[in-house]
């Protein structure tokens, strides 16, 4: 099984960045117990308002897909959608090694 990595950029409507950040941090809490989730980090960039990045590493694609079934995830998606200025931008990655990457 190949690991799956993602960078996801969420652009909030003007002035909604902090609200979106709170929703994505709540999602990170839920992912702590999601099967196969090895990393789920919520990021912001200095000087860039209303944009939140999420960095994810999953044991495999099936585990990532299964994360949508974790209790509370669909509710958080429902909270996040009205805060967004457009669809999330997603970059799919194949993690191959490095410090902190589980074998």
mmCIF file of C-alpha atoms in Angstrom:
data_model
loop_
_atom_site.group_PDB
_atom_site.id
_atom_site.type_symbol
_atom_site.label_atom_id
_atom_site.label_comp_id
_atom_site.label_asym_id
_atom_site.label_seq_id
_atom_site.Cartn_x
_atom_site.Cartn_y
_atom_site.Cartn_z
ATOM 1 C CA UNK A 1 0.000 0.000 0.000
ATOM 2 C CA UNK A 2 1.295 3.412 -0.919
ATOM 3 C CA UNK A 3 0.911 6.274 1.522
ATOM 4 C CA UNK A 4 -1.210 9.213 0.435
ATOM 5 C CA UNK A 5 -0.332 12.838 1.074
ATOM 6 C CA UNK A 6 -2.361 15.985 0.494
ATOM 7 C CA UNK A 7 -1.904 19.712 0.628
ATOM 8 C CA UNK A 8 -5.297 21.390 0.711
ATOM 9 C CA UNK A 9 -5.750 25.156 0.460
ATOM 10 C CA UNK A 10 -8.969 26.603 1.858
ATOM 11 C CA UNK A 11 -9.771 30.226 1.012
ATOM 12 C CA UNK A 12 -12.349 31.750 3.364
ATOM 13 C CA UNK A 13 -14.733 34.523 2.504
ATOM 14 C CA UNK A 14 -13.344 37.902 3.565
ATOM 15 C CA UNK A 15 -13.230 38.112 7.352
ATOM 16 C CA UNK A 16 -14.101 34.429 7.882
ATOM 17 C CA UNK A 17 -10.548 33.062 8.180
ATOM 18 C CA UNK A 18 -10.631 32.631 11.954
ATOM 19 C CA UNK A 19 -14.007 30.880 11.837
ATOM 20 C CA UNK A 20 -12.703 28.511 9.156
ATOM 21 C CA UNK A 21 -9.529 27.936 11.147
ATOM 22 C CA UNK A 22 -11.587 26.835 14.167
ATOM 23 C CA UNK A 23 -13.580 24.365 12.047
ATOM 24 C CA UNK A 24 -10.419 22.869 10.543
ATOM 25 C CA UNK A 25 -8.769 22.580 13.965
ATOM 26 C CA UNK A 26 -11.870 20.703 15.152
ATOM 27 C CA UNK A 27 -11.438 18.403 12.143
ATOM 28 C CA UNK A 28 -7.816 17.842 13.176
ATOM 29 C CA UNK A 29 -9.022 16.736 16.603
ATOM 30 C CA UNK A 30 -11.345 14.191 14.971
ATOM 31 C CA UNK A 31 -8.533 12.879 12.750
ATOM 32 C CA UNK A 32 -6.414 12.054 15.806
ATOM 33 C CA UNK A 33 -8.364 8.802 16.112
ATOM 34 C CA UNK A 34 -9.104 8.185 12.415
ATOM 35 C CA UNK A 35 -7.693 4.870 11.206
ATOM 36 C CA UNK A 36 -4.614 5.399 9.059
ATOM 37 C CA UNK A 37 -4.209 9.128 9.711
ATOM 38 C CA UNK A 38 -0.510 9.719 10.264
ATOM 39 C CA UNK A 39 -0.517 13.514 9.972
ATOM 40 C CA UNK A 40 -3.188 16.211 9.868
ATOM 41 C CA UNK A 41 -1.716 19.651 10.384
ATOM 42 C CA UNK A 42 -3.615 22.914 10.049
ATOM 43 C CA UNK A 43 -1.436 25.798 8.812
ATOM 44 C CA UNK A 44 -1.684 29.509 8.131
ATOM 45 C CA UNK A 45 0.793 31.683 6.236
ATOM 46 C CA UNK A 46 2.181 34.880 7.707
ATOM 47 C CA UNK A 47 0.557 37.941 6.184
ATOM 48 C CA UNK A 48 -2.069 35.962 4.273
ATOM 49 C CA UNK A 49 -5.523 36.507 5.724
ATOM 50 C CA UNK A 50 -8.432 34.162 5.147
ATOM 51 C CA UNK A 51 -6.368 31.242 3.795
ATOM 52 C CA UNK A 52 -5.851 27.999 5.714
ATOM 53 C CA UNK A 53 -3.741 25.074 4.520
ATOM 54 C CA UNK A 54 -4.114 21.481 5.703
ATOM 55 C CA UNK A 55 -1.261 18.996 5.338
ATOM 56 C CA UNK A 56 -2.279 15.333 5.517
ATOM 57 C CA UNK A 57 -0.543 11.949 5.363
ATOM 58 C CA UNK A 58 -2.564 8.743 5.293
ATOM 59 C CA UNK A 59 -1.503 5.102 5.416
ATOM 60 C CA UNK A 60 -3.432 4.510 2.158
ATOM 61 C CA UNK A 61 -6.140 5.996 -0.066
ATOM 62 C CA UNK A 62 -8.846 3.814 1.518
ATOM 63 C CA UNK A 63 -8.070 5.248 4.955
ATOM 64 C CA UNK A 64 -8.316 8.781 3.590
ATOM 65 C CA UNK A 65 -11.672 8.007 1.965
ATOM 66 C CA UNK A 66 -12.842 6.378 5.197
ATOM 67 C CA UNK A 67 -12.136 9.557 7.139
ATOM 68 C CA UNK A 68 -15.409 10.973 5.802
ATOM 69 C CA UNK A 69 -17.186 8.363 7.939
ATOM 70 C CA UNK A 70 -15.616 9.507 11.210
ATOM 71 C CA UNK A 71 -18.315 10.748 13.590
ATOM 72 C CA UNK A 72 -18.684 14.519 13.355
ATOM 73 C CA UNK A 73 -16.825 15.004 10.057
ATOM 74 C CA UNK A 74 -19.915 15.600 7.928
ATOM 75 C CA UNK A 75 -21.166 18.167 10.444
ATOM 76 C CA UNK A 76 -17.844 20.034 10.263
ATOM 77 C CA UNK A 77 -17.963 19.996 6.464
ATOM 78 C CA UNK A 78 -21.427 21.544 6.740
ATOM 79 C CA UNK A 79 -20.015 24.280 8.987
ATOM 80 C CA UNK A 80 -17.051 24.962 6.696
ATOM 81 C CA UNK A 81 -18.885 25.179 3.371
ATOM 82 C CA UNK A 82 -20.638 28.543 3.947
ATOM 83 C CA UNK A 83 -17.323 30.053 5.110
ATOM 84 C CA UNK A 84 -15.483 29.241 1.863
ATOM 85 C CA UNK A 85 -14.916 31.688 -0.993
ATOM 86 C CA UNK A 86 -14.643 28.789 -3.448
ATOM 87 C CA UNK A 87 -13.808 25.098 -3.618
ATOM 88 C CA UNK A 88 -10.685 23.895 -1.794
ATOM 89 C CA UNK A 89 -7.552 23.513 -3.926
ATOM 90 C CA UNK A 90 -5.999 20.070 -3.505
ATOM 91 C CA UNK A 91 -2.570 18.763 -4.404
ATOM 92 C CA UNK A 92 -2.199 14.965 -4.213
ATOM 93 C CA UNK A 93 1.202 13.655 -3.139
ATOM 94 C CA UNK A 94 2.981 10.332 -2.695
ATOM 95 C CA UNK A 95 5.103 10.549 0.481
ATOM 96 C CA UNK A 96 8.379 8.684 -0.010
ATOM 97 C CA UNK A 97 10.474 9.430 3.082
ATOM 98 C CA UNK A 98 11.837 11.971 5.509
ATOM 99 C CA UNK A 99 12.040 12.853 9.171
ATOM 100 C CA UNK A 100 8.807 12.039 10.982
ATOM 101 C CA UNK A 101 7.346 9.883 8.226
ATOM 102 C CA UNK A 102 6.285 6.546 9.645
ATOM 103 C CA UNK A 103 7.587 3.480 7.800
#
